[in-house]
Amino acid sequence: MIVVHHLNNSRSQRVLWLLEELGLDYEVRRYQRDKATMLAPPSLREVHPLGKSPVVTDGATTLAESGAILEYLVERHGGGRLIPAAGTPERLLYTYFLHYAEGSAMPPLLLKLIFDRVESAPAPFFVRPIARTIARRVTSSFIGPQLETHLGFMESELARRTWFAGEELTAADIQMSFPIEAAQSRAGLTAETRPKLHAFLQRIHARPAYQRALEKGGPYGVGQA
Ligand SMILES: N[C@@H](CCC(=O)N[C@@H](CS)C(=O)NCC(=O)O)C(=O)O
């Protein structure tokens, strides 16, 4: 039996969505973020030493890292679904976007979340202006331009084809959904600024499997690390 160790409001939502798209049986084991720190509970370290979500167990196999999990589930249980045929240009795009989502797109989005928090965090009055100035400078000189580059790139990719790896939905789109949802929640992605990415979100949100996964996973807003 596939068990998804699911942290509320987190990247593991993608694993639930993939499993729903594939129509597989699975169990959801739930973990709640600490209300103050938003970190995962220590019990998740009993499943994997990093204590992050998602983690999937499948018989004797324990696997962390959302890209690796999606790849494993598609190859082991997908029966050829949600993956382009080997040796095609689409398959290369699939591999690329499966890695790009966490390897390149997420880091500036995570930095944005952290520096926004630095800017608004309570601090002694004599530290606050310094912290705010540093946070604003890092955001305007580094994080903002990086986000523009990545969002521009993703937008241009979806101007060339319907999904990230061709004309069919694949697991690469499921993996890409998290940075795009995060960009909507924290980096100003709207229908006006990034119409293709916005349309992508509308298309995925309308999928019955996405909605079933939300029912299983609980409230989801991508506002956390
Ligand atoms: N690159 C990893 C990131 C895993 C990760 O950071 N997960 C977050 C949830 S979105 C987490 O567990 N946060 C809570 C914590 O760090 O304690 C993946 O894609 O699986």
CSV table of C-alpha atoms and ligand atoms in Angstrom, one decimal:
chain,number,residue,atom,x,y,z
A,1,MET,CA,0.0,0.0,0.0
A,2,ILE,CA,1.2,3.5,-0.9
A,3,VAL,CA,1.3,5.8,2.2
A,4,VAL,CA,1.7,9.5,1.7
A,5,HIS,CA,3.1,11.3,4.8
A,6,HIS,CA,1.3,14.5,4.2
A,7,LEU,CA,2.1,17.8,6.0
A,8,ASN,CA,-0.9,20.2,5.9
A,9,ASN,CA,-0.6,23.0,3.3
A,10,SER,CA,2.6,21.7,1.7
A,11,ARG,CA,4.3,20.3,-1.4
A,12,SER,CA,2.8,16.9,-0.6
A,13,GLN,CA,-0.4,18.1,-2.1
A,14,ARG,CA,1.2,17.4,-5.5
A,15,VAL,CA,1.6,13.7,-4.6
A,16,LEU,CA,-2.0,13.4,-3.7
A,17,TRP,CA,-3.0,15.0,-7.0
A,18,LEU,CA,-0.7,12.7,-9.0
A,19,LEU,CA,-2.2,9.6,-7.2
A,20,GLU,CA,-5.7,10.9,-7.9
A,21,GLU,CA,-4.9,11.4,-11.6
A,22,LEU,CA,-3.6,7.8,-11.7
A,23,GLY,CA,-6.6,6.5,-9.8
A,24,LEU,CA,-4.4,4.6,-7.4
A,25,ASP,CA,-5.3,3.4,-3.9
A,26,TYR,CA,-3.3,5.1,-1.1
A,27,GLU,CA,-3.4,6.0,2.5
A,28,VAL,CA,-2.8,9.6,3.8
A,29,ARG,CA,-1.0,9.9,7.1
A,30,ARG,CA,-1.4,13.4,8.4
A,31,TYR,CA,1.1,15.7,10.1
A,32,GLN,CA,0.3,19.2,11.3
A,33,ARG,CA,2.7,22.2,11.1
A,34,ASP,CA,3.6,23.9,14.4
A,35,LYS,CA,1.3,26.9,14.6
A,36,ALA,CA,4.1,29.3,15.6
A,37,THR,CA,7.1,28.1,13.6
A,38,MET,CA,5.1,26.5,10.7
A,39,LEU,CA,7.7,23.7,10.8
A,40,ALA,CA,6.8,20.0,10.5
A,41,PRO,CA,6.4,18.0,13.7
A,42,PRO,CA,9.3,15.9,15.0
A,43,SER,CA,7.3,12.7,14.2
A,44,LEU,CA,8.1,13.2,10.5
A,45,ARG,CA,11.7,12.5,11.3
A,46,GLU,CA,10.8,9.0,12.3
A,47,VAL,CA,9.8,8.4,8.6
A,48,HIS,CA,12.7,10.2,7.0
A,49,PRO,CA,15.8,11.9,8.7
A,50,LEU,CA,15.1,15.3,7.1
A,51,GLY,CA,11.6,15.5,8.6
A,52,LYS,CA,10.2,17.2,5.5
A,53,SER,CA,7.1,16.4,3.5
A,54,PRO,CA,6.3,14.8,1.2
A,55,VAL,CA,7.6,11.3,2.1
A,56,VAL,CA,6.0,8.2,0.5
A,57,THR,CA,6.3,4.7,1.8
A,58,ASP,CA,5.4,1.8,-0.5
A,59,GLY,CA,6.1,-1.6,1.0
A,60,ALA,CA,9.8,-1.6,2.0
A,61,THR,CA,10.5,1.6,0.0
A,62,THR,CA,10.7,5.0,1.7
A,63,LEU,CA,11.2,7.9,-0.6
A,64,ALA,CA,11.4,11.7,0.0
A,65,GLU,CA,11.8,14.6,-2.4
A,66,SER,CA,8.7,15.4,-4.4
A,67,GLY,CA,10.3,15.1,-7.9
A,68,ALA,CA,11.8,11.7,-7.0
A,69,ILE,CA,8.5,10.6,-5.6
A,70,LEU,CA,6.5,11.6,-8.7
A,71,GLU,CA,9.1,10.0,-11.0
A,72,TYR,CA,8.9,6.8,-8.9
A,73,LEU,CA,5.1,6.6,-8.7
A,74,VAL,CA,4.7,7.2,-12.5
A,75,GLU,CA,7.3,4.6,-13.4
A,76,ARG,CA,6.3,2.0,-10.9
A,77,HIS,CA,2.5,2.4,-10.9
A,78,GLY,CA,1.6,4.7,-13.8
A,79,GLY,CA,1.3,2.1,-16.6
A,80,GLY,CA,2.7,4.6,-19.1
A,81,ARG,CA,0.4,7.4,-18.0
A,82,LEU,CA,1.5,11.0,-17.3
A,83,ILE,CA,4.9,10.5,-18.9
A,84,PRO,CA,5.9,11.1,-22.6
A,85,ALA,CA,7.3,8.2,-24.5
A,86,ALA,CA,11.1,7.6,-24.0
A,87,GLY,CA,13.4,9.1,-26.6
A,88,THR,CA,11.0,11.9,-27.6
A,89,PRO,CA,11.6,15.7,-27.3
A,90,GLU,CA,8.6,15.7,-24.9
A,91,ARG,CA,10.4,13.2,-22.6
A,92,LEU,CA,13.4,15.5,-22.3
A,93,LEU,CA,11.1,18.5,-21.4
A,94,TYR,CA,9.4,16.2,-18.9
A,95,THR,CA,12.8,15.4,-17.2
A,96,TYR,CA,13.8,19.1,-17.4
A,97,PHE,CA,10.7,20.5,-15.7
A,98,LEU,CA,10.5,17.7,-13.1
A,99,HIS,CA,14.0,19.0,-11.9
A,100,TYR,CA,13.6,22.7,-12.7
A,101,ALA,CA,10.6,23.1,-10.4
A,102,GLU,CA,12.5,22.5,-7.1
A,103,GLY,CA,16.0,23.0,-8.4
A,104,SER,CA,15.7,26.4,-10.0
A,105,ALA,CA,12.1,27.9,-9.7
A,106,MET,CA,11.6,27.4,-6.0
A,107,PRO,CA,14.8,28.9,-4.5
A,108,PRO,CA,13.9,32.6,-5.4
A,109,LEU,CA,10.3,32.0,-4.2
A,110,LEU,CA,11.6,30.6,-0.9
A,111,LEU,CA,13.9,33.6,-0.5
A,112,LYS,CA,10.9,35.9,-1.2
A,113,LEU,CA,8.9,34.3,1.5
A,114,ILE,CA,11.8,34.5,4.0
A,115,PHE,CA,12.7,38.2,3.2
A,116,ASP,CA,9.1,39.2,3.3
A,117,ARG,CA,8.9,37.7,6.8
A,118,VAL,CA,12.1,39.5,7.8
A,119,GLU,CA,10.5,42.8,6.7
A,120,SER,CA,7.4,42.3,8.8
A,121,ALA,CA,8.9,40.3,11.7
A,122,PRO,CA,8.6,41.9,15.2
A,123,ALA,CA,12.0,43.2,16.3
A,124,PRO,CA,13.4,45.7,18.8
A,125,PHE,CA,12.7,49.2,17.5
A,126,PHE,CA,16.4,50.0,16.9
A,127,VAL,CA,16.9,46.8,14.8
A,128,ARG,CA,13.7,47.1,12.8
A,129,PRO,CA,14.7,49.8,10.3
A,130,ILE,CA,18.0,48.1,9.6
A,131,ALA,CA,16.3,44.7,9.1
A,132,ARG,CA,13.7,46.3,6.8
A,133,THR,CA,16.3,48.1,4.7
A,134,ILE,CA,18.4,45.0,4.2
A,135,ALA,CA,15.3,42.9,3.3
A,136,ARG,CA,14.1,45.5,0.8
A,137,ARG,CA,17.5,45.8,-0.8
A,138,VAL,CA,17.9,42.0,-1.2
A,139,THR,CA,14.4,41.8,-2.6
A,140,SER,CA,14.8,44.7,-5.1
A,141,SER,CA,18.4,43.9,-6.2
A,142,PHE,CA,18.3,40.1,-6.3
A,143,ILE,CA,15.1,38.3,-5.5
A,144,GLY,CA,12.8,40.5,-7.6
A,145,PRO,CA,14.9,40.3,-10.8
A,146,GLN,CA,15.4,36.5,-10.4
A,147,LEU,CA,11.6,36.0,-10.1
A,148,GLU,CA,11.0,38.1,-13.2
A,149,THR,CA,13.5,36.0,-15.1
A,150,HIS,CA,11.9,32.7,-14.0
A,151,LEU,CA,8.3,33.8,-14.4
A,152,GLY,CA,9.1,35.2,-17.9
A,153,PHE,CA,10.8,31.9,-18.8
A,154,MET,CA,7.8,29.8,-17.6
A,155,GLU,CA,5.3,32.1,-19.3
A,156,SER,CA,7.3,31.8,-22.6
A,157,GLU,CA,7.4,28.0,-22.4
A,158,LEU,CA,3.6,27.8,-22.1
A,159,ALA,CA,3.3,30.1,-25.1
A,160,ARG,CA,4.9,27.4,-27.1
A,161,ARG,CA,2.8,24.4,-26.0
A,162,THR,CA,-0.3,23.6,-23.9
A,163,TRP,CA,1.6,21.8,-21.0
A,164,PHE,CA,5.2,22.0,-19.9
A,165,ALA,CA,6.1,18.8,-21.7
A,166,GLY,CA,3.9,18.8,-24.7
A,167,GLU,CA,0.2,18.7,-25.5
A,168,GLU,CA,-0.8,16.3,-22.8
A,169,LEU,CA,-0.7,16.8,-19.0
A,170,THR,CA,2.2,14.9,-17.4
A,171,ALA,CA,3.7,14.6,-13.9
A,172,ALA,CA,6.0,17.5,-14.9
A,173,ASP,CA,3.0,19.8,-14.8
A,174,ILE,CA,2.0,18.4,-11.4
A,175,GLN,CA,5.5,19.2,-10.2
A,176,MET,CA,5.5,22.7,-11.7
A,177,SER,CA,2.1,23.5,-10.1
A,178,PHE,CA,3.8,24.3,-6.7
A,179,PRO,CA,6.1,27.1,-7.9
A,180,ILE,CA,3.4,28.6,-10.1
A,181,GLU,CA,0.9,28.5,-7.2
A,182,ALA,CA,3.6,30.0,-4.9
A,183,ALA,CA,4.2,32.7,-7.5
A,184,GLN,CA,0.5,33.6,-7.5
A,185,SER,CA,0.5,33.8,-3.7
A,186,ARG,CA,3.7,35.7,-3.2
A,187,ALA,CA,5.2,37.0,-6.4
A,188,GLY,CA,2.4,39.0,-8.1
A,189,LEU,CA,1.4,36.4,-10.7
A,190,THR,CA,-2.0,37.5,-12.1
A,191,ALA,CA,-4.0,37.0,-15.3
A,192,GLU,CA,-2.7,40.4,-16.4
A,193,THR,CA,1.0,39.9,-15.6
A,194,ARG,CA,1.4,36.2,-16.7
A,195,PRO,CA,-1.7,35.2,-18.7
A,196,LYS,CA,-0.4,31.7,-19.8
A,197,LEU,CA,0.6,30.8,-16.2
A,198,HIS,CA,-2.7,32.0,-14.9
A,199,ALA,CA,-4.6,30.0,-17.5
A,200,PHE,CA,-2.4,27.0,-16.5
A,201,LEU,CA,-3.6,27.4,-12.9
A,202,GLN,CA,-7.2,27.7,-14.0
A,203,ARG,CA,-6.9,24.5,-16.1
A,204,ILE,CA,-5.4,22.5,-13.3
A,205,HIS,CA,-7.8,23.7,-10.6
A,206,ALA,CA,-10.7,22.6,-12.8
A,207,ARG,CA,-9.5,19.0,-12.9
A,208,PRO,CA,-11.6,16.6,-10.9
A,209,ALA,CA,-8.4,14.8,-9.7
A,210,TYR,CA,-7.0,18.1,-8.4
A,211,GLN,CA,-10.2,18.8,-6.5
A,212,ARG,CA,-10.3,15.3,-5.0
A,213,ALA,CA,-6.7,15.7,-3.9
A,214,LEU,CA,-7.7,19.0,-2.2
A,215,GLU,CA,-10.5,17.2,-0.3
A,216,LYS,CA,-8.0,14.6,0.9
A,217,GLY,CA,-5.2,17.0,1.7
A,218,GLY,CA,-7.1,19.8,3.4
A,219,PRO,CA,-6.8,23.6,3.1
A,220,TYR,CA,-4.0,24.6,0.8
A,221,GLY,CA,-2.7,28.1,0.1
A,222,VAL,CA,1.1,27.6,-0.6
A,223,GLY,CA,1.9,30.4,1.9
A,224,GLN,CA,4.5,28.3,3.7
A,225,ALA,CA,8.0,26.9,3.1
B,1,LIG,N1,12.6,19.9,-2.2
B,1,LIG,C1,11.8,19.2,-1.3
B,1,LIG,C2,11.3,20.2,-0.2
B,1,LIG,C3,10.6,19.6,1.0
B,1,LIG,C4,10.1,20.7,1.9
B,1,LIG,O1,10.8,21.7,2.2
B,1,LIG,N2,8.9,20.5,2.4
B,1,LIG,C5,8.3,21.5,3.3
B,1,LIG,C6,6.8,21.5,3.0
B,1,LIG,S1,6.3,22.3,1.5
B,1,LIG,C7,8.4,21.1,4.7
B,1,LIG,O2,8.4,19.9,5.0
B,1,LIG,N3,8.4,22.1,5.6
B,1,LIG,C8,8.4,22.0,7.0
B,1,LIG,C9,9.7,21.9,7.6
B,1,LIG,O3,10.7,22.3,7.0
B,1,LIG,O4,9.8,21.6,8.8
B,1,LIG,C10,10.7,18.5,-2.0
B,1,LIG,O5,10.3,18.9,-3.1
B,1,LIG,O6,10.1,17.5,-1.5
